[in-house]
């Protein structure tokens, strides 16, 4: 072995080193250890190296003179043409040598010239060189020719036939072996009988490159010695393993034979000859000592390859020198290589079968899991139901997962009440795993490793990270595998001596059985198990996405018929139910319109969040006082509806219901730290008396509600014919509204839209206000519905477009920044056909670019006549205007038309935004809208942003545009520059 410098000394002496120093020293020596002695050959044959360009001899082995009488000295051959020394060749030498292989050996059939004095005859009548066979191969530009002992020319053909038959019978018996271990034993038994070597072993490499003898057969009279024993990885260093993959046959006829040297020592270019593929190559001194210590004098070793990689070795050992004739050696070599191939194929076949069975079992499990999740509609329940089977198939003791808001741990060995601690520990390990892949850590219990604190018995963990798009992972663990390992001699027990002033490690002398208790690691996971958990993670991710999308779809469908805030039916669904009931002739329908008195004061003083809380509490109280067949709906704002079926004789019950409604409000409301006393105004109308059609019934109930409010509120009024006179008041308001449009009493206020990433204002939304001469500034919620009812909405909408365009032109002429302005449009504007003309006229009159004006419409507007709306918006988009879909997610079926609408952005309704940082349901829906917009290449705008928490959540989840009171309430045009400057000045970061 290589020597490491130490102190000077004149003689050899035994020294003692600690185990760690020996291990480090041996590792250094092995890394530099030559595989064989370059420049030497085994003495039972001889070598001739030929320059393939000139066909002249450039190198020979010194022992050639022993085998070739009359030669005299090896130098005699150097620099001479090879043809001068060849007696007979099957082909011309140039063509024969040109076909030498790079890998493997070619039988050349070359006979050397007879150099003996004339008349000299050997005692047995056969010239020594005539019994040699010539094989060759190519190394770069040189032909390496080797003469090895062969059989007599008149070799017994019958004996060769007998040997071939014996090989075929042996291979047939091996093929019939059952399981893998039986197959291994049959291989070594037949090979020992065939080869005549004393001991034949099948040696398998483990993942850490330690070796294990899995089968051994010996000649009669010898004892099985190494079966089941391990050999340290350092016994066969990495450079040797690499060579064994390239050259699968190694022969050593006599361990103690003194090798011949090559003459000269180097090739003409000064390099040593590469003898890695030579049969006569001489082993390294360390390997020879190692074999002597094992009691071996001759060896034949064949590599076992699996998928091109070294899997193991077939090793034939003999206690005496063994120089086999060429024909016998080739027979053994062929047999060993056939057996090696069969071993590799059988291993591969049995492994594939075992893997296929495991893959099939896990595929069946995943199918059951998928069906279970589908039936139950719950990923958590599906995984819990299959957890035991997952652990069984993966031979695991624990199974757990963490997937966004879901987490769970199951265990066959541990207390999992501290799930959070377990998941925290696994989460740290999961950070090193790439998304969509898995990682096995199999030595958590080894020194220097920090395991999972809450899983003290887990020595290994297999973690699969869920694919991109879903946050989470799943994992299984295996327990510490405590095992008794039988070593062939104590690992690391090398002799260290000082020799000539250097420290030298000698190979182990003892190969006696040595037992070691090993722990700290688990049984390693195989590839199919790693693939299985990756498939499980992928299924979990897909199932989670599917369930999330289904929940989103159900939520959107539910919101189509329900009010998002209270969970009650919305106006559309209530009107449909009213139409269905009034169409029947066998029921008596009572319609209650309910309005909360002075609700606006709550929004103005306590804020919209407090107002929403009040509306939710009202909906609960209303639901508590009605019967199962009754319908409660929220029509919008603070207006509710109650439908109940009665018989004519039940008319007095209406008063009882109304009394219950008022009594439900008798208890105070506790909102935002305030104690509030609220009251209801109720208007009632009956079918068969106050109107059979829904429109008439609603109008009369509305009149009754108006009367209740006019009489001091907090009361109930049933419609009476005299209330028709009260329509004059509505007509008066209508006239005032008509006059307001012509008298310039309407105002536009502007609310900024902010880029959350840069803190910059990127657009405005125009919101109409009525500066009433007597009532002051009136919000749109108090007159827009009236405008729609009395057909003023088109005129109002036209004024909004004109005023927005005029203001844009003013900003432009004043040299101020011009932000795109969004205006809201109604269904009558679209259906009436005036919208396109109004927009075109305004743009032309004010000479402003069309991209400065944006059209906003709600989902409900779209769905009133979707096809008509699509055509109208396409015409607007053709003009260059941008189109935004407002209140997205609160309507139904609009998803079918989103692809057809020429949209530029989706606006997330404030109902989702209000609770987006606290409620999972709102987060799921909002994320779905953001993802839908991203997929359609639309921008997303969140409205109603009032808190910093909402802003941060939206920014982190991909919504980059927002508006709301957090930035600014709607303000007049002249206040806008200062407001925008303040927003941008105070932008975070």
PDB file of N, CA and C in Angstrom, residues 170 173-193 200-203 212-218 224-229 304 311 314 339 343 346-347 350:
ATOM      1  N   UNK A 170     -26.083 -27.770 -16.177  1.00  0.00           N
ATOM      2  CA  UNK A 170     -25.987 -26.896 -15.000  1.00  0.00           C
ATOM      3  C   UNK A 170     -26.853 -25.659 -15.160  1.00  0.00           C
ATOM      4  N   UNK A 173     -30.492 -26.534 -14.636  1.00  0.00           N
ATOM      5  CA  UNK A 173     -30.853 -26.681 -13.221  1.00  0.00           C
ATOM      6  C   UNK A 173     -30.959 -25.316 -12.538  1.00  0.00           C
ATOM      7  N   UNK A 174     -30.065 -24.417 -12.904  1.00  0.00           N
ATOM      8  CA  UNK A 174     -30.094 -23.085 -12.294  1.00  0.00           C
ATOM      9  C   UNK A 174     -31.378 -22.358 -12.666  1.00  0.00           C
ATOM     10  N   UNK A 175     -31.782 -22.522 -13.929  1.00  0.00           N
ATOM     11  CA  UNK A 175     -33.003 -21.824 -14.380  1.00  0.00           C
ATOM     12  C   UNK A 175     -34.239 -22.272 -13.602  1.00  0.00           C
ATOM     13  N   UNK A 176     -34.211 -23.522 -13.116  1.00  0.00           N
ATOM     14  CA  UNK A 176     -35.380 -24.055 -12.414  1.00  0.00           C
ATOM     15  C   UNK A 176     -35.423 -23.647 -10.951  1.00  0.00           C
ATOM     16  N   UNK A 177     -34.411 -22.921 -10.481  1.00  0.00           N
ATOM     17  CA  UNK A 177     -34.395 -22.487  -9.085  1.00  0.00           C
ATOM     18  C   UNK A 177     -35.582 -21.575  -8.812  1.00  0.00           C
ATOM     19  N   UNK A 178     -36.142 -21.695  -7.619  1.00  0.00           N
ATOM     20  CA  UNK A 178     -37.341 -20.926  -7.289  1.00  0.00           C
ATOM     21  C   UNK A 178     -37.050 -19.493  -6.909  1.00  0.00           C
ATOM     22  N   UNK A 179     -37.008 -19.216  -5.597  1.00  0.00           N
ATOM     23  CA  UNK A 179     -36.790 -17.845  -5.150  1.00  0.00           C
ATOM     24  C   UNK A 179     -35.339 -17.443  -5.382  1.00  0.00           C
ATOM     25  N   UNK A 180     -35.068 -16.185  -5.120  1.00  0.00           N
ATOM     26  CA  UNK A 180     -33.767 -15.608  -5.442  1.00  0.00           C
ATOM     27  C   UNK A 180     -32.648 -16.266  -4.645  1.00  0.00           C
ATOM     28  N   UNK A 181     -32.861 -16.534  -3.349  1.00  0.00           N
ATOM     29  CA  UNK A 181     -31.810 -17.140  -2.534  1.00  0.00           C
ATOM     30  C   UNK A 181     -31.480 -18.553  -3.014  1.00  0.00           C
ATOM     31  N   UNK A 182     -32.519 -19.309  -3.365  1.00  0.00           N
ATOM     32  CA  UNK A 182     -32.310 -20.655  -3.920  1.00  0.00           C
ATOM     33  C   UNK A 182     -31.533 -20.560  -5.221  1.00  0.00           C
ATOM     34  N   UNK A 183     -31.860 -19.590  -6.013  1.00  0.00           N
ATOM     35  CA  UNK A 183     -31.170 -19.375  -7.280  1.00  0.00           C
ATOM     36  C   UNK A 183     -29.682 -19.087  -7.049  1.00  0.00           C
ATOM     37  N   UNK A 184     -29.378 -18.250  -6.063  1.00  0.00           N
ATOM     38  CA  UNK A 184     -27.983 -17.935  -5.752  1.00  0.00           C
ATOM     39  C   UNK A 184     -27.212 -19.216  -5.387  1.00  0.00           C
ATOM     40  N   UNK A 185     -27.806 -20.051  -4.530  1.00  0.00           N
ATOM     41  CA  UNK A 185     -27.120 -21.256  -4.090  1.00  0.00           C
ATOM     42  C   UNK A 185     -26.913 -22.238  -5.240  1.00  0.00           C
ATOM     43  N   UNK A 186     -27.908 -22.332  -6.135  1.00  0.00           N
ATOM     44  CA  UNK A 186     -27.741 -23.205  -7.292  1.00  0.00           C
ATOM     45  C   UNK A 186     -26.611 -22.721  -8.190  1.00  0.00           C
ATOM     46  N   UNK A 187     -26.475 -21.413  -8.332  1.00  0.00           N
ATOM     47  CA  UNK A 187     -25.419 -20.860  -9.178  1.00  0.00           C
ATOM     48  C   UNK A 187     -24.033 -21.279  -8.666  1.00  0.00           C
ATOM     49  N   UNK A 188     -23.795 -21.032  -7.371  1.00  0.00           N
ATOM     50  CA  UNK A 188     -22.452 -21.306  -6.854  1.00  0.00           C
ATOM     51  C   UNK A 188     -22.186 -22.813  -6.793  1.00  0.00           C
ATOM     52  N   UNK A 189     -23.207 -23.614  -6.545  1.00  0.00           N
ATOM     53  CA  UNK A 189     -23.008 -25.067  -6.502  1.00  0.00           C
ATOM     54  C   UNK A 189     -22.613 -25.602  -7.867  1.00  0.00           C
ATOM     55  N   UNK A 190     -23.340 -25.177  -8.906  1.00  0.00           N
ATOM     56  CA  UNK A 190     -23.035 -25.667 -10.242  1.00  0.00           C
ATOM     57  C   UNK A 190     -21.694 -25.133 -10.731  1.00  0.00           C
ATOM     58  N   UNK A 191     -21.393 -23.893 -10.408  1.00  0.00           N
ATOM     59  CA  UNK A 191     -20.145 -23.313 -10.874  1.00  0.00           C
ATOM     60  C   UNK A 191     -18.949 -23.974 -10.187  1.00  0.00           C
ATOM     61  N   UNK A 192     -19.105 -24.333  -8.925  1.00  0.00           N
ATOM     62  CA  UNK A 192     -18.005 -25.004  -8.231  1.00  0.00           C
ATOM     63  C   UNK A 192     -17.755 -26.387  -8.827  1.00  0.00           C
ATOM     64  N   UNK A 193     -18.846 -27.092  -9.125  1.00  0.00           N
ATOM     65  CA  UNK A 193     -18.681 -28.409  -9.724  1.00  0.00           C
ATOM     66  C   UNK A 193     -18.064 -28.308 -11.111  1.00  0.00           C
ATOM     67  N   UNK A 200     -16.499 -21.319  -4.241  1.00  0.00           N
ATOM     68  CA  UNK A 200     -17.166 -20.375  -5.141  1.00  0.00           C
ATOM     69  C   UNK A 200     -18.181 -19.589  -4.313  1.00  0.00           C
ATOM     70  N   UNK A 201     -18.120 -18.269  -4.425  1.00  0.00           N
ATOM     71  CA  UNK A 201     -19.004 -17.393  -3.636  1.00  0.00           C
ATOM     72  C   UNK A 201     -19.697 -16.394  -4.551  1.00  0.00           C
ATOM     73  N   UNK A 202     -20.938 -16.071  -4.186  1.00  0.00           N
ATOM     74  CA  UNK A 202     -21.650 -14.972  -4.839  1.00  0.00           C
ATOM     75  C   UNK A 202     -21.666 -13.812  -3.852  1.00  0.00           C
ATOM     76  N   UNK A 203     -21.054 -12.721  -4.264  1.00  0.00           N
ATOM     77  CA  UNK A 203     -20.782 -11.570  -3.390  1.00  0.00           C
ATOM     78  C   UNK A 203     -21.621 -10.401  -3.916  1.00  0.00           C
ATOM     79  N   UNK A 212     -21.516  -8.400   0.794  1.00  0.00           N
ATOM     80  CA  UNK A 212     -22.135  -9.468   1.585  1.00  0.00           C
ATOM     81  C   UNK A 212     -22.110 -10.748   0.752  1.00  0.00           C
ATOM     82  N   UNK A 213     -21.629 -11.839   1.336  1.00  0.00           N
ATOM     83  CA  UNK A 213     -21.630 -13.138   0.663  1.00  0.00           C
ATOM     84  C   UNK A 213     -23.013 -13.756   0.846  1.00  0.00           C
ATOM     85  N   UNK A 214     -23.755 -13.869  -0.250  1.00  0.00           N
ATOM     86  CA  UNK A 214     -25.142 -14.358  -0.163  1.00  0.00           C
ATOM     87  C   UNK A 214     -25.248 -15.834  -0.543  1.00  0.00           C
ATOM     88  N   UNK A 215     -24.165 -16.412  -1.121  1.00  0.00           N
ATOM     89  CA  UNK A 215     -24.172 -17.838  -1.444  1.00  0.00           C
ATOM     90  C   UNK A 215     -22.717 -18.332  -1.485  1.00  0.00           C
ATOM     91  N   UNK A 216     -22.490 -19.568  -1.028  1.00  0.00           N
ATOM     92  CA  UNK A 216     -21.136 -20.117  -1.002  1.00  0.00           C
ATOM     93  C   UNK A 216     -21.224 -21.632  -1.135  1.00  0.00           C
ATOM     94  N   UNK A 217     -20.341 -22.196  -1.971  1.00  0.00           N
ATOM     95  CA  UNK A 217     -20.257 -23.658  -2.094  1.00  0.00           C
ATOM     96  C   UNK A 217     -18.787 -24.032  -2.160  1.00  0.00           C
ATOM     97  N   UNK A 218     -18.429 -25.136  -1.487  1.00  0.00           N
ATOM     98  CA  UNK A 218     -17.025 -25.524  -1.377  1.00  0.00           C
ATOM     99  C   UNK A 218     -16.846 -26.963  -1.825  1.00  0.00           C
ATOM    100  N   UNK A 224     -17.797 -24.383   4.713  1.00  0.00           N
ATOM    101  CA  UNK A 224     -18.338 -23.077   4.322  1.00  0.00           C
ATOM    102  C   UNK A 224     -17.861 -22.051   5.334  1.00  0.00           C
ATOM    103  N   UNK A 225     -17.293 -20.965   4.865  1.00  0.00           N
ATOM    104  CA  UNK A 225     -16.581 -20.065   5.771  1.00  0.00           C
ATOM    105  C   UNK A 225     -17.142 -18.639   5.797  1.00  0.00           C
ATOM    106  N   UNK A 226     -17.599 -18.175   4.653  1.00  0.00           N
ATOM    107  CA  UNK A 226     -17.925 -16.751   4.563  1.00  0.00           C
ATOM    108  C   UNK A 226     -19.418 -16.455   4.359  1.00  0.00           C
ATOM    109  N   UNK A 227     -20.276 -17.445   4.225  1.00  0.00           N
ATOM    110  CA  UNK A 227     -21.686 -17.222   3.921  1.00  0.00           C
ATOM    111  C   UNK A 227     -22.344 -16.319   4.967  1.00  0.00           C
ATOM    112  N   UNK A 228     -23.035 -15.288   4.510  1.00  0.00           N
ATOM    113  CA  UNK A 228     -23.740 -14.364   5.391  1.00  0.00           C
ATOM    114  C   UNK A 228     -22.869 -13.302   6.009  1.00  0.00           C
ATOM    115  N   UNK A 229     -21.589 -13.275   5.682  1.00  0.00           N
ATOM    116  CA  UNK A 229     -20.682 -12.311   6.293  1.00  0.00           C
ATOM    117  C   UNK A 229     -20.533 -11.075   5.414  1.00  0.00           C
ATOM    118  N   UNK A 304     -20.864  -9.159 -11.884  1.00  0.00           N
ATOM    119  CA  UNK A 304     -22.307  -9.238 -12.130  1.00  0.00           C
ATOM    120  C   UNK A 304     -22.826  -7.814 -12.289  1.00  0.00           C
ATOM    121  N   UNK A 311     -23.286  -4.899  -9.640  1.00  0.00           N
ATOM    122  CA  UNK A 311     -24.209  -5.386  -8.606  1.00  0.00           C
ATOM    123  C   UNK A 311     -23.512  -6.334  -7.641  1.00  0.00           C
ATOM    124  N   UNK A 314     -19.020 -12.990  -8.888  1.00  0.00           N
ATOM    125  CA  UNK A 314     -18.889 -14.426  -8.724  1.00  0.00           C
ATOM    126  C   UNK A 314     -17.406 -14.701  -8.522  1.00  0.00           C
ATOM    127  N   UNK A 339     -23.603 -17.572 -16.443  1.00  0.00           N
ATOM    128  CA  UNK A 339     -24.243 -17.564 -15.118  1.00  0.00           C
ATOM    129  C   UNK A 339     -24.409 -16.142 -14.618  1.00  0.00           C
ATOM    130  N   UNK A 343     -27.805 -14.572 -13.562  1.00  0.00           N
ATOM    131  CA  UNK A 343     -28.030 -13.967 -12.250  1.00  0.00           C
ATOM    132  C   UNK A 343     -28.613 -12.570 -12.407  1.00  0.00           C
ATOM    133  N   UNK A 346     -32.132 -12.887 -13.679  1.00  0.00           N
ATOM    134  CA  UNK A 346     -33.058 -13.389 -12.668  1.00  0.00           C
ATOM    135  C   UNK A 346     -33.308 -12.325 -11.588  1.00  0.00           C
ATOM    136  N   UNK A 347     -32.239 -11.667 -11.167  1.00  0.00           N
ATOM    137  CA  UNK A 347     -32.407 -10.593 -10.181  1.00  0.00           C
ATOM    138  C   UNK A 347     -33.327  -9.531 -10.731  1.00  0.00           C
ATOM    139  N   UNK A 350     -36.977 -11.019 -11.003  1.00  0.00           N
ATOM    140  CA  UNK A 350     -37.657 -11.127  -9.712  1.00  0.00           C
ATOM    141  C   UNK A 350     -37.905  -9.754  -9.095  1.00  0.00           C
TER     142      UNK A 350
END
